[in-house]
Short mmCIF file of C-alpha atoms in Angstrom, two decimals:
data_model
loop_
_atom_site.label_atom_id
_atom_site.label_comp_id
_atom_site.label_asym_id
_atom_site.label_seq_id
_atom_site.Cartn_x
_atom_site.Cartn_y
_atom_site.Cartn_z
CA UNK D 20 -7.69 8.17 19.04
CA UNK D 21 -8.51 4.50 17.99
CA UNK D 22 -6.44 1.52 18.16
CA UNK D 23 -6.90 -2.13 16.64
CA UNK D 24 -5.61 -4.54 18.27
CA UNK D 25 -5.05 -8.01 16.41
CA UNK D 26 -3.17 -9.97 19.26
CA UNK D 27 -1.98 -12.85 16.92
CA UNK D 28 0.43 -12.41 14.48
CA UNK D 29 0.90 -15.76 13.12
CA UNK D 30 -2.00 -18.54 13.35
CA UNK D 31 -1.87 -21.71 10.90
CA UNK D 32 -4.65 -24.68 10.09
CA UNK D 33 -5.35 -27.83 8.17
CA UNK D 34 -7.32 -27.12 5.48
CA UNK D 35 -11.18 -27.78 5.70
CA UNK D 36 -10.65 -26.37 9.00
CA UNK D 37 -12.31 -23.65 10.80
CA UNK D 38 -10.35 -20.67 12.58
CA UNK D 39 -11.00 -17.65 14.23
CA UNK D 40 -9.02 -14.36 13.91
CA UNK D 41 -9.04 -12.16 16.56
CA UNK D 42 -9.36 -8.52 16.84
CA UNK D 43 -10.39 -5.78 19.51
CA UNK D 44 -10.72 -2.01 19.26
CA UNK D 45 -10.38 1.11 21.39
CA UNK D 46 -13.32 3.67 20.68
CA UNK D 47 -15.49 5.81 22.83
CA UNK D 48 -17.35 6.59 19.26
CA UNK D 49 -21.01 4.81 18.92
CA UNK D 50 -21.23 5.10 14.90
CA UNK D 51 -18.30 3.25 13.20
CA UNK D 52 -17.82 0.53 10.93
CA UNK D 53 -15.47 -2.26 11.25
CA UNK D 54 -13.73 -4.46 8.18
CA UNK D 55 -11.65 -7.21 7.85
CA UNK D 56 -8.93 -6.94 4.89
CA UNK D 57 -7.28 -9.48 3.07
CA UNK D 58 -3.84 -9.51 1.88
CA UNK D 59 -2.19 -13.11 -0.30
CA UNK D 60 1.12 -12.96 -1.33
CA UNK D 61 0.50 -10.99 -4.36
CA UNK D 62 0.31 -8.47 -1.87
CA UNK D 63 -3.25 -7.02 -3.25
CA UNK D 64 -5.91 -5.36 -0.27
CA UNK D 65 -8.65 -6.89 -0.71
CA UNK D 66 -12.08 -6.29 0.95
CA UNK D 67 -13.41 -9.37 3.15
CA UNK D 68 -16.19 -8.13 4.95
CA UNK D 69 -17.69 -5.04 6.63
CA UNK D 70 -19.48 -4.82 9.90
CA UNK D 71 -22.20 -1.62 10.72
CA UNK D 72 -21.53 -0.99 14.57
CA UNK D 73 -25.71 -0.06 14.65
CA UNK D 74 -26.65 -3.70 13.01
CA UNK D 75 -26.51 -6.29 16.15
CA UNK D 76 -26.64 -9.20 13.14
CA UNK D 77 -23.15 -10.21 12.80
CA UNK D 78 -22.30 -10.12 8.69
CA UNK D 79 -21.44 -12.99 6.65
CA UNK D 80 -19.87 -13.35 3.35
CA UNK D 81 -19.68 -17.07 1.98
CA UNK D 82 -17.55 -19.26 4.08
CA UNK D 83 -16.67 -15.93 6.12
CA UNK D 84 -18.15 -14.49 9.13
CA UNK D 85 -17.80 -11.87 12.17
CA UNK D 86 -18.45 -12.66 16.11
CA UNK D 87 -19.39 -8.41 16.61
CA UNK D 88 -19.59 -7.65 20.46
CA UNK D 89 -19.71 -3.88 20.67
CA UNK D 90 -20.00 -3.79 24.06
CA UNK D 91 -16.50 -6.16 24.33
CA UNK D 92 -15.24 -3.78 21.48
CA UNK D 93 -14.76 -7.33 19.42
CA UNK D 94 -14.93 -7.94 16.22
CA UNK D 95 -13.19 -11.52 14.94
CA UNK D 96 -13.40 -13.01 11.92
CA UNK D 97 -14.29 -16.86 11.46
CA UNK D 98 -13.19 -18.64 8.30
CA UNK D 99 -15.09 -21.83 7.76
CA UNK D 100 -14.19 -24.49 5.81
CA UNK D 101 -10.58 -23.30 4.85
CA UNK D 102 -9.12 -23.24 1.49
CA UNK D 103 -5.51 -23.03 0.54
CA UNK D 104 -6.42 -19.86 -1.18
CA UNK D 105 -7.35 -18.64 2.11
CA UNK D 106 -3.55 -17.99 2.91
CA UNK D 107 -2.70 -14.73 3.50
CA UNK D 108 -2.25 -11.86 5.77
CA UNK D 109 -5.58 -10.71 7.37
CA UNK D 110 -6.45 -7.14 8.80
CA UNK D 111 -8.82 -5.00 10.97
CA UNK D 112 -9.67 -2.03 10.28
CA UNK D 113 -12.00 0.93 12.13
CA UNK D 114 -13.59 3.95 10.47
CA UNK D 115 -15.63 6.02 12.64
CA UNK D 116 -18.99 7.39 10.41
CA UNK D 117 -17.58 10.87 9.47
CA UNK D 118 -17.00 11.55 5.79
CA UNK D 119 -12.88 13.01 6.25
CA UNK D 120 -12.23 9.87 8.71
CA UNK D 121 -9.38 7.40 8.01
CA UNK D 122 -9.22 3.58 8.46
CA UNK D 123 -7.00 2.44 11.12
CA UNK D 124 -5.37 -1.07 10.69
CA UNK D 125 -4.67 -3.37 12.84
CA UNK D 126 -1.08 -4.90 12.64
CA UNK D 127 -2.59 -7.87 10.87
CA UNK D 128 -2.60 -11.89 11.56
CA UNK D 129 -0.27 -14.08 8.67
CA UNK D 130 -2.21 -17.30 8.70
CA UNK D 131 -1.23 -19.98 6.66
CA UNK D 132 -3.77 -22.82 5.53
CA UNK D 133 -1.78 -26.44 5.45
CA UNK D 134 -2.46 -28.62 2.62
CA UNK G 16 -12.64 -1.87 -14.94
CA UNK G 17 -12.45 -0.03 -11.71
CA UNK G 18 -9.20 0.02 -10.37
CA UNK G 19 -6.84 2.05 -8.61
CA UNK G 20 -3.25 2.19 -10.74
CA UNK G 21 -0.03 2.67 -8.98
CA UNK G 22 3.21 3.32 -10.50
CA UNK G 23 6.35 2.05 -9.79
CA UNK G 24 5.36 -1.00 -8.58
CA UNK G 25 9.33 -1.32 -7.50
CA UNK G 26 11.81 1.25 -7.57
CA UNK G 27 15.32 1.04 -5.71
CA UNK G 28 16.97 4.35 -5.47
CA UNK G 29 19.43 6.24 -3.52
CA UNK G 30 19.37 8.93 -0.35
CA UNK G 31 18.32 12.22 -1.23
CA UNK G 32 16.76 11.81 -5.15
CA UNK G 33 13.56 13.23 -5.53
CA UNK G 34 10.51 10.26 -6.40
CA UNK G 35 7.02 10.32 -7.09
CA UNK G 36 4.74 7.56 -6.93
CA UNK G 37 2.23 7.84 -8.87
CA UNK G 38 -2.02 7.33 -8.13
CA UNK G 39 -4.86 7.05 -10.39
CA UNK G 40 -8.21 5.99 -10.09
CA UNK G 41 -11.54 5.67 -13.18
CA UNK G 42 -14.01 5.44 -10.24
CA UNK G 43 -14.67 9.14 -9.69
CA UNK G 44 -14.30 9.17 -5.59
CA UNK G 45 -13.81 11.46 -4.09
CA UNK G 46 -11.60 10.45 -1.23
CA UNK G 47 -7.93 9.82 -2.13
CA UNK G 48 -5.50 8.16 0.49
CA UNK G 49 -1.38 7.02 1.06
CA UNK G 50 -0.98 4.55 3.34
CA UNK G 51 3.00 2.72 4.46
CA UNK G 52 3.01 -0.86 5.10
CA UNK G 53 5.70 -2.35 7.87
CA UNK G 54 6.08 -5.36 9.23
CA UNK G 55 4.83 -5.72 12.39
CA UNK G 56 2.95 -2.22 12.29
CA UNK G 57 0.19 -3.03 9.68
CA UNK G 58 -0.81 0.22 7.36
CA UNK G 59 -0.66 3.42 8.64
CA UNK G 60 -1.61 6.79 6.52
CA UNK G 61 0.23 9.41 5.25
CA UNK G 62 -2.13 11.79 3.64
CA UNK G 63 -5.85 11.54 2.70
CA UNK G 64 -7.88 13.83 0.47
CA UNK G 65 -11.24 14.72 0.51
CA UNK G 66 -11.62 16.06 -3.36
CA UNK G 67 -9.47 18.27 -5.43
CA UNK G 68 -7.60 20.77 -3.71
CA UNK G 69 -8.02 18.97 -0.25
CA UNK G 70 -5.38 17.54 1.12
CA UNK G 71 -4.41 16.83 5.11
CA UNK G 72 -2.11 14.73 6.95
CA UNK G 73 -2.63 12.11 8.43
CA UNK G 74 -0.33 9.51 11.07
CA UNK G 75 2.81 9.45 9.80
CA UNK G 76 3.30 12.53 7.11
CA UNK G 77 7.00 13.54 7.48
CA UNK G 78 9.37 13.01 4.79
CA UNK G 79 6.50 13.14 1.98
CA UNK G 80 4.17 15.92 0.14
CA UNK G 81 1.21 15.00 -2.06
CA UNK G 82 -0.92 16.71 -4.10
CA UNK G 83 -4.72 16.66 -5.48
CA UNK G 84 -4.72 18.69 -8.39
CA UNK G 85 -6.98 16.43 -10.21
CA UNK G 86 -9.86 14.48 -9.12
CA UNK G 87 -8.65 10.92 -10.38
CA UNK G 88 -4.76 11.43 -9.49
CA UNK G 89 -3.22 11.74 -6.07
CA UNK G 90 0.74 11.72 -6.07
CA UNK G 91 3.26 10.93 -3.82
CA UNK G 92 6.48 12.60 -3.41
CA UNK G 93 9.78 11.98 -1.65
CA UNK G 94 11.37 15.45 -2.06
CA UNK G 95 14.51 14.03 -0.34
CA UNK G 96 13.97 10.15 0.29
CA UNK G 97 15.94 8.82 3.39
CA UNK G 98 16.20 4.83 4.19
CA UNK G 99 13.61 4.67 7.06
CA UNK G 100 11.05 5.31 3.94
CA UNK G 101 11.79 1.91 2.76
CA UNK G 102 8.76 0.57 2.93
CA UNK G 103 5.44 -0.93 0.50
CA UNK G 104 3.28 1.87 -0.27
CA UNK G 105 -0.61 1.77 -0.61
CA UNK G 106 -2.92 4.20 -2.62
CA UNK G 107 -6.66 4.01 -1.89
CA UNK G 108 -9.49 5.58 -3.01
CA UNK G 109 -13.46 5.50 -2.07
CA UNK G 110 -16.37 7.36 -2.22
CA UNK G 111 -17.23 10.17 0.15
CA UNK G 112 -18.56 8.57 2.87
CA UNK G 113 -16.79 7.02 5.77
CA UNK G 114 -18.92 3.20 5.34
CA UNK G 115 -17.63 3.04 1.75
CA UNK G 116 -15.03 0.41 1.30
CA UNK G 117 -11.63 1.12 -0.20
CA UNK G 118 -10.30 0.32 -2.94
CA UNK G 119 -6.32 -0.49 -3.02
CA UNK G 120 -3.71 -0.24 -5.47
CA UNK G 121 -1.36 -3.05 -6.15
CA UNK G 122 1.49 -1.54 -4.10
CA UNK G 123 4.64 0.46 -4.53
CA UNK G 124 8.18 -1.50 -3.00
CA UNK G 125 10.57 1.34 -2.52
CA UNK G 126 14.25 0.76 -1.34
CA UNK G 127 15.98 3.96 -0.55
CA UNK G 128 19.55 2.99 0.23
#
């Protein structure tokens, strides 16, 4: 089975800042895909960004990107230039590439951007 | 818009009364999916379903049924709700395949005292 691991639960930064979220995985699958989920107060999931284990180019999204090291089984997420809205509770997640196959969460990082 | 709609969004109730939470998506995906939020234990499913008629458990399933008998709607039910189902519930749905992201519902807060 496949664990995420997101070994911070709390992290906190000024904003403007950058910070890094950590996350490592357990697989002995070669196909997956890895994501990062955001969720603010209002409690909504909400899609970051999404990593193919086969593409060595780490993704970016905006002011977010992804350190991918499959053979570390890493996968952290770097937030650059940090914005108030950017509080909220952040995610891994791990799908292997098989159509019936579940996400499985990590138990999330609460970070909380000071003013 | 595409969304997923959840209802409740809170509901307190008591031991033992029968709930369903309700799941709808306008997307047309296929794959259907419960997930239970904790603190300190991030989401972890309860049943996922592949298209109507499909249904399967997945981590932690005891204590709920669910049902696809329709291709946009994917219920949950407490047949006999105890308190260690308190908890914020999570529908998802996405398209067939396993790269496609999911979309989430809003959440369901259920207190079962």
């Amino acid at each position: 089975a496949q664990t995420v691991t997101q070994s911070q639960p709390e992290m906190s930064v000024q904003e403007a800042e950058t910070v890094t979220l950590s996350c490592t995985y357990d697989t002995s699958e070669n196909n997956y895909y890895l994501f990062w989920y955001k969720q603010p107060p209002s409690r909504q999931m909400i899609l970051v960004i999404r990593q193919e284990a086969y593409k060595q180019q780490n993704a970016t999204e905006n002011r977010f990107s992804v350190n991918f090291q499959k053979a570390a089984k890493s996968f952290s997420l770097k937030i650059s230039d940090s914005q108030l809205g950017d509080t909220a509770m952040y995610f891994c997640a791990f799908i292997k590439n098989f159509g019936n196959e579940k996400l499985t969460f990590g138990t999330g990082t609460r970070l909380t951007i000071i003013p | 818009e595409a969304q997923v709609t959840q209802n409740p969004r809170y509901l307190i109730t008591v031991t033992g009364k029968k709930l369903t939470v309700t799941c709808s998506q306008n997307m047309n995906h296929e794959y259907m999916s419960w997930y239970r939020q904790d603190p300190g234990l991030g989401l972890r499913q309860i049943y996922y379903s592949m298209n109507v008629e499909v249904t399967d458990k997945g981590d932690v399933p005891e204590g709920y049924k669910v049902s696809r008998k329709e291709k946009r709607n994917f219920p949950l039910i407490l047949e006999s709700p105890s308190p260690n189902q308190t908890s914020l519930y999570f529908c998802a749905s996405r398209r067939g395949q396993a790269d496609q992201p999911q979309h989430f519902g809003d959440g369901t807060r259920l207190s079962i005292l």
